[in-house]
Amino acid sequence: MDRTVDRSASLVYIHPMKLIVILILLLLASPAAAANSSRNFGGIGIDGAPWADGRIVVKQVVVGGPAHLAGIKAGDVITHIDGKATEGSNFKEMVDYRLRGIAGTPVTIVVRRPGELKPYTFTLTRRQLVIPPKQ
């Protein structure tokens, strides 16, 4: 029994398993890639820095951005993003895959403000932001 396949009629032949792997990788990468492409992405409008324990401290708030309009201030410490604790987490992953995302989608963050006991919970809608490159 001959199991050869005539591929002469096709311009490009891709093995079905390779095609499946390519499609899965594209599906997994596309939201993050789209959200983080160039310097345009959906975000909440903060510049954050990691604390030693992994939590994110807000260094600067973009005037007119979602965080600013909600009342988030420089010095606030983000302790949770969409229910996941930031303490002990990877800063880059938290920013790239939790805070940033597709514009128009919600993100819920919990912040602690220095000198205050009660945490604040904010649900923000990510917005298309253009952040100028750092000088």
PDB file of N, CA and C in Angstrom, residues 39-97:
ATOM      1  N   ARG A  39       4.940  51.490  21.665  1.00  0.00           N
ATOM      2  CA  ARG A  39       4.679  52.111  22.965  1.00  0.00           C
ATOM      3  C   ARG A  39       3.195  52.428  23.094  1.00  0.00           C
ATOM      4  N   ASN A  40       2.361  51.840  22.247  1.00  0.00           N
ATOM      5  CA  ASN A  40       0.916  52.050  22.303  1.00  0.00           C
ATOM      6  C   ASN A  40       0.275  50.797  22.887  1.00  0.00           C
ATOM      7  N   PHE A  41      -0.495  50.962  23.953  1.00  0.00           N
ATOM      8  CA  PHE A  41      -1.115  49.814  24.587  1.00  0.00           C
ATOM      9  C   PHE A  41      -2.292  50.285  25.406  1.00  0.00           C
ATOM     10  N   GLY A  42      -3.089  49.343  25.844  1.00  0.00           N
ATOM     11  CA  GLY A  42      -4.160  49.671  26.774  1.00  0.00           C
ATOM     12  C   GLY A  42      -3.601  49.575  28.178  1.00  0.00           C
ATOM     13  N   GLY A  43      -3.761  50.615  28.944  1.00  0.00           N
ATOM     14  CA  GLY A  43      -3.238  50.617  30.301  1.00  0.00           C
ATOM     15  C   GLY A  43      -4.069  51.512  31.189  1.00  0.00           C
ATOM     16  N   ILE A  44      -3.595  51.690  32.433  1.00  0.00           N
ATOM     17  CA  ILE A  44      -4.348  52.501  33.394  1.00  0.00           C
ATOM     18  C   ILE A  44      -3.704  53.859  33.627  1.00  0.00           C
ATOM     19  N   GLY A  45      -2.526  54.087  33.062  1.00  0.00           N
ATOM     20  CA  GLY A  45      -1.899  55.403  33.162  1.00  0.00           C
ATOM     21  C   GLY A  45      -1.080  55.630  34.408  1.00  0.00           C
ATOM     22  N   ILE A  46      -0.236  54.654  34.738  1.00  0.00           N
ATOM     23  CA  ILE A  46       0.699  54.851  35.854  1.00  0.00           C
ATOM     24  C   ILE A  46       2.098  54.462  35.402  1.00  0.00           C
ATOM     25  N   ASP A  47       3.075  55.011  36.109  1.00  0.00           N
ATOM     26  CA  ASP A  47       4.453  54.569  35.990  1.00  0.00           C
ATOM     27  C   ASP A  47       4.763  53.953  37.338  1.00  0.00           C
ATOM     28  N   GLY A  48       5.040  52.662  37.339  1.00  0.00           N
ATOM     29  CA  GLY A  48       5.260  51.969  38.602  1.00  0.00           C
ATOM     30  C   GLY A  48       6.670  51.448  38.721  1.00  0.00           C
ATOM     31  N   ALA A  49       7.046  51.117  39.946  1.00  0.00           N
ATOM     32  CA  ALA A  49       8.357  50.542  40.218  1.00  0.00           C
ATOM     33  C   ALA A  49       8.173  49.391  41.201  1.00  0.00           C
ATOM     34  N   PRO A  50       9.024  48.376  41.105  1.00  0.00           N
ATOM     35  CA  PRO A  50       8.884  47.247  42.032  1.00  0.00           C
ATOM     36  C   PRO A  50       9.466  47.561  43.401  1.00  0.00           C
ATOM     37  N   TRP A  51       8.778  47.091  44.423  1.00  0.00           N
ATOM     38  CA  TRP A  51       9.343  47.086  45.760  1.00  0.00           C
ATOM     39  C   TRP A  51      10.116  45.790  45.906  1.00  0.00           C
ATOM     40  N   ALA A  52      10.926  45.687  46.940  1.00  0.00           N
ATOM     41  CA  ALA A  52      11.738  44.493  47.152  1.00  0.00           C
ATOM     42  C   ALA A  52      10.881  43.233  47.260  1.00  0.00           C
ATOM     43  N   ASP A  53       9.667  43.348  47.797  1.00  0.00           N
ATOM     44  CA  ASP A  53       8.820  42.161  47.973  1.00  0.00           C
ATOM     45  C   ASP A  53       7.937  41.870  46.760  1.00  0.00           C
ATOM     46  N   GLY A  54       8.068  42.656  45.693  1.00  0.00           N
ATOM     47  CA  GLY A  54       7.302  42.404  44.478  1.00  0.00           C
ATOM     48  C   GLY A  54       6.105  43.303  44.284  1.00  0.00           C
ATOM     49  N   ARG A  55       5.647  43.943  45.360  1.00  0.00           N
ATOM     50  CA  ARG A  55       4.517  44.857  45.181  1.00  0.00           C
ATOM     51  C   ARG A  55       4.941  46.016  44.291  1.00  0.00           C
ATOM     52  N   ILE A  56       3.949  46.708  43.739  1.00  0.00           N
ATOM     53  CA  ILE A  56       4.229  47.795  42.798  1.00  0.00           C
ATOM     54  C   ILE A  56       3.901  49.122  43.453  1.00  0.00           C
ATOM     55  N   VAL A  57       4.872  50.020  43.486  1.00  0.00           N
ATOM     56  CA  VAL A  57       4.624  51.361  44.010  1.00  0.00           C
ATOM     57  C   VAL A  57       4.408  52.296  42.819  1.00  0.00           C
ATOM     58  N   VAL A  58       3.393  53.125  42.919  1.00  0.00           N
ATOM     59  CA  VAL A  58       3.073  54.074  41.858  1.00  0.00           C
ATOM     60  C   VAL A  58       4.037  55.250  41.971  1.00  0.00           C
ATOM     61  N   LYS A  59       4.872  55.436  40.939  1.00  0.00           N
ATOM     62  CA  LYS A  59       5.814  56.558  40.938  1.00  0.00           C
ATOM     63  C   LYS A  59       5.173  57.808  40.374  1.00  0.00           C
ATOM     64  N   GLN A  60       4.355  57.624  39.341  1.00  0.00           N
ATOM     65  CA  GLN A  60       3.764  58.766  38.651  1.00  0.00           C
ATOM     66  C   GLN A  60       2.428  58.333  38.062  1.00  0.00           C
ATOM     67  N   VAL A  61       1.483  59.269  38.023  1.00  0.00           N
ATOM     68  CA  VAL A  61       0.164  59.016  37.450  1.00  0.00           C
ATOM     69  C   VAL A  61       0.002  59.920  36.231  1.00  0.00           C
ATOM     70  N   VAL A  62      -0.432  59.339  35.112  1.00  0.00           N
ATOM     71  CA  VAL A  62      -0.647  60.111  33.885  1.00  0.00           C
ATOM     72  C   VAL A  62      -1.923  60.937  34.046  1.00  0.00           C
ATOM     73  N   VAL A  63      -1.783  62.254  33.953  1.00  0.00           N
ATOM     74  CA  VAL A  63      -2.928  63.154  34.106  1.00  0.00           C
ATOM     75  C   VAL A  63      -3.961  62.845  33.024  1.00  0.00           C
ATOM     76  N   GLY A  64      -5.196  62.649  33.458  1.00  0.00           N
ATOM     77  CA  GLY A  64      -6.284  62.346  32.537  1.00  0.00           C
ATOM     78  C   GLY A  64      -6.453  60.869  32.236  1.00  0.00           C
ATOM     79  N   GLY A  65      -5.527  60.039  32.716  1.00  0.00           N
ATOM     80  CA  GLY A  65      -5.625  58.592  32.504  1.00  0.00           C
ATOM     81  C   GLY A  65      -6.599  57.958  33.487  1.00  0.00           C
ATOM     82  N   PRO A  66      -6.935  56.689  33.285  1.00  0.00           N
ATOM     83  CA  PRO A  66      -7.888  56.015  34.165  1.00  0.00           C
ATOM     84  C   PRO A  66      -7.500  56.049  35.646  1.00  0.00           C
ATOM     85  N   ALA A  67      -6.222  55.847  35.959  1.00  0.00           N
ATOM     86  CA  ALA A  67      -5.789  55.860  37.360  1.00  0.00           C
ATOM     87  C   ALA A  67      -5.968  57.249  37.971  1.00  0.00           C
ATOM     88  N   HIS A  68      -5.591  58.275  37.239  1.00  0.00           N
ATOM     89  CA  HIS A  68      -5.729  59.652  37.715  1.00  0.00           C
ATOM     90  C   HIS A  68      -7.197  59.990  37.976  1.00  0.00           C
ATOM     91  N   LEU A  69      -8.060  59.644  37.026  1.00  0.00           N
ATOM     92  CA  LEU A  69      -9.485  59.949  37.166  1.00  0.00           C
ATOM     93  C   LEU A  69     -10.123  59.194  38.333  1.00  0.00           C
ATOM     94  N   ALA A  70      -9.562  58.022  38.681  1.00  0.00           N
ATOM     95  CA  ALA A  70     -10.092  57.242  39.804  1.00  0.00           C
ATOM     96  C   ALA A  70      -9.573  57.728  41.154  1.00  0.00           C
ATOM     97  N   GLY A  71      -8.504  58.534  41.146  1.00  0.00           N
ATOM     98  CA  GLY A  71      -7.966  59.048  42.403  1.00  0.00           C
ATOM     99  C   GLY A  71      -6.725  58.341  42.901  1.00  0.00           C
ATOM    100  N   ILE A  72      -6.102  57.520  42.083  1.00  0.00           N
ATOM    101  CA  ILE A  72      -4.853  56.864  42.465  1.00  0.00           C
ATOM    102  C   ILE A  72      -3.755  57.915  42.472  1.00  0.00           C
ATOM    103  N   LYS A  73      -2.869  57.817  43.483  1.00  0.00           N
ATOM    104  CA  LYS A  73      -1.840  58.842  43.672  1.00  0.00           C
ATOM    105  C   LYS A  73      -0.446  58.233  43.660  1.00  0.00           C
ATOM    106  N   ALA A  74       0.542  59.074  43.344  1.00  0.00           N
ATOM    107  CA  ALA A  74       1.938  58.657  43.465  1.00  0.00           C
ATOM    108  C   ALA A  74       2.177  58.261  44.916  1.00  0.00           C
ATOM    109  N   GLY A  75       2.879  57.164  45.122  1.00  0.00           N
ATOM    110  CA  GLY A  75       3.133  56.654  46.466  1.00  0.00           C
ATOM    111  C   GLY A  75       2.198  55.523  46.854  1.00  0.00           C
ATOM    112  N   ASP A  76       1.050  55.398  46.176  1.00  0.00           N
ATOM    113  CA  ASP A  76       0.154  54.268  46.440  1.00  0.00           C
ATOM    114  C   ASP A  76       0.883  52.971  46.100  1.00  0.00           C
ATOM    115  N   VAL A  77       0.556  51.913  46.831  1.00  0.00           N
ATOM    116  CA  VAL A  77       1.183  50.616  46.606  1.00  0.00           C
ATOM    117  C   VAL A  77       0.118  49.638  46.114  1.00  0.00           C
ATOM    118  N   ILE A  78       0.326  49.081  44.933  1.00  0.00           N
ATOM    119  CA  ILE A  78      -0.616  48.111  44.372  1.00  0.00           C
ATOM    120  C   ILE A  78      -0.317  46.748  44.988  1.00  0.00           C
ATOM    121  N   THR A  79      -1.306  46.210  45.708  1.00  0.00           N
ATOM    122  CA  THR A  79      -1.118  44.926  46.393  1.00  0.00           C
ATOM    123  C   THR A  79      -1.761  43.759  45.652  1.00  0.00           C
ATOM    124  N   HIS A  80      -2.781  44.042  44.835  1.00  0.00           N
ATOM    125  CA  HIS A  80      -3.471  42.985  44.083  1.00  0.00           C
ATOM    126  C   HIS A  80      -3.891  43.516  42.714  1.00  0.00           C
ATOM    127  N   ILE A  81      -3.817  42.657  41.720  1.00  0.00           N
ATOM    128  CA  ILE A  81      -4.305  42.970  40.376  1.00  0.00           C
ATOM    129  C   ILE A  81      -5.208  41.820  39.950  1.00  0.00           C
ATOM    130  N   ASP A  82      -6.468  42.134  39.729  1.00  0.00           N
ATOM    131  CA  ASP A  82      -7.463  41.113  39.372  1.00  0.00           C
ATOM    132  C   ASP A  82      -7.413  39.922  40.327  1.00  0.00           C
ATOM    133  N   GLY A  83      -7.320  40.222  41.614  1.00  0.00           N
ATOM    134  CA  GLY A  83      -7.356  39.182  42.641  1.00  0.00           C
ATOM    135  C   GLY A  83      -6.037  38.497  42.914  1.00  0.00           C
ATOM    136  N   LYS A  84      -5.008  38.757  42.134  1.00  0.00           N
ATOM    137  CA  LYS A  84      -3.703  38.122  42.339  1.00  0.00           C
ATOM    138  C   LYS A  84      -2.791  39.068  43.102  1.00  0.00           C
ATOM    139  N   ALA A  85      -2.228  38.553  44.197  1.00  0.00           N
ATOM    140  CA  ALA A  85      -1.325  39.361  45.017  1.00  0.00           C
ATOM    141  C   ALA A  85      -0.068  39.697  44.227  1.00  0.00           C
ATOM    142  N   THR A  86       0.381  40.940  44.359  1.00  0.00           N
ATOM    143  CA  THR A  86       1.610  41.349  43.682  1.00  0.00           C
ATOM    144  C   THR A  86       2.841  40.975  44.504  1.00  0.00           C
ATOM    145  N   GLU A  87       2.671  40.823  45.805  1.00  0.00           N
ATOM    146  CA  GLU A  87       3.798  40.470  46.670  1.00  0.00           C
ATOM    147  C   GLU A  87       4.365  39.122  46.247  1.00  0.00           C
ATOM    148  N   GLY A  88       5.666  39.085  46.023  1.00  0.00           N
ATOM    149  CA  GLY A  88       6.337  37.855  45.620  1.00  0.00           C
ATOM    150  C   GLY A  88       6.197  37.526  44.144  1.00  0.00           C
ATOM    151  N   SER A  89       5.566  38.407  43.391  1.00  0.00           N
ATOM    152  CA  SER A  89       5.363  38.155  41.961  1.00  0.00           C
ATOM    153  C   SER A  89       6.447  38.832  41.130  1.00  0.00           C
ATOM    154  N   ASN A  90       6.518  38.452  39.875  1.00  0.00           N
ATOM    155  CA  ASN A  90       7.457  39.045  38.939  1.00  0.00           C
ATOM    156  C   ASN A  90       6.894  40.381  38.456  1.00  0.00           C
ATOM    157  N   PHE A  91       7.625  41.461  38.687  1.00  0.00           N
ATOM    158  CA  PHE A  91       7.155  42.811  38.355  1.00  0.00           C
ATOM    159  C   PHE A  91       6.791  42.939  36.877  1.00  0.00           C
ATOM    160  N   LYS A  92       7.668  42.508  36.001  1.00  0.00           N
ATOM    161  CA  LYS A  92       7.436  42.645  34.559  1.00  0.00           C
ATOM    162  C   LYS A  92       6.182  41.884  34.134  1.00  0.00           C
ATOM    163  N   GLU A  93       6.008  40.672  34.641  1.00  0.00           N
ATOM    164  CA  GLU A  93       4.810  39.899  34.297  1.00  0.00           C
ATOM    165  C   GLU A  93       3.552  40.587  34.814  1.00  0.00           C
ATOM    166  N   MET A  94       3.612  41.129  36.019  1.00  0.00           N
ATOM    167  CA  MET A  94       2.443  41.816  36.581  1.00  0.00           C
ATOM    168  C   MET A  94       2.048  43.011  35.712  1.00  0.00           C
ATOM    169  N   VAL A  95       3.039  43.765  35.278  1.00  0.00           N
ATOM    170  CA  VAL A  95       2.745  44.948  34.460  1.00  0.00           C
ATOM    171  C   VAL A  95       2.298  44.536  33.061  1.00  0.00           C
ATOM    172  N   ASP A  96       3.081  43.672  32.411  1.00  0.00           N
ATOM    173  CA  ASP A  96       2.805  43.325  31.012  1.00  0.00           C
ATOM    174  C   ASP A  96       1.542  42.495  30.823  1.00  0.00           C
ATOM    175  N   TYR A  97       1.250  41.597  31.766  1.00  0.00           N
ATOM    176  CA  TYR A  97       0.136  40.674  31.552  1.00  0.00           C
ATOM    177  C   TYR A  97      -1.049  40.896  32.475  1.00  0.00           C
TER     178      TYR A  97
END
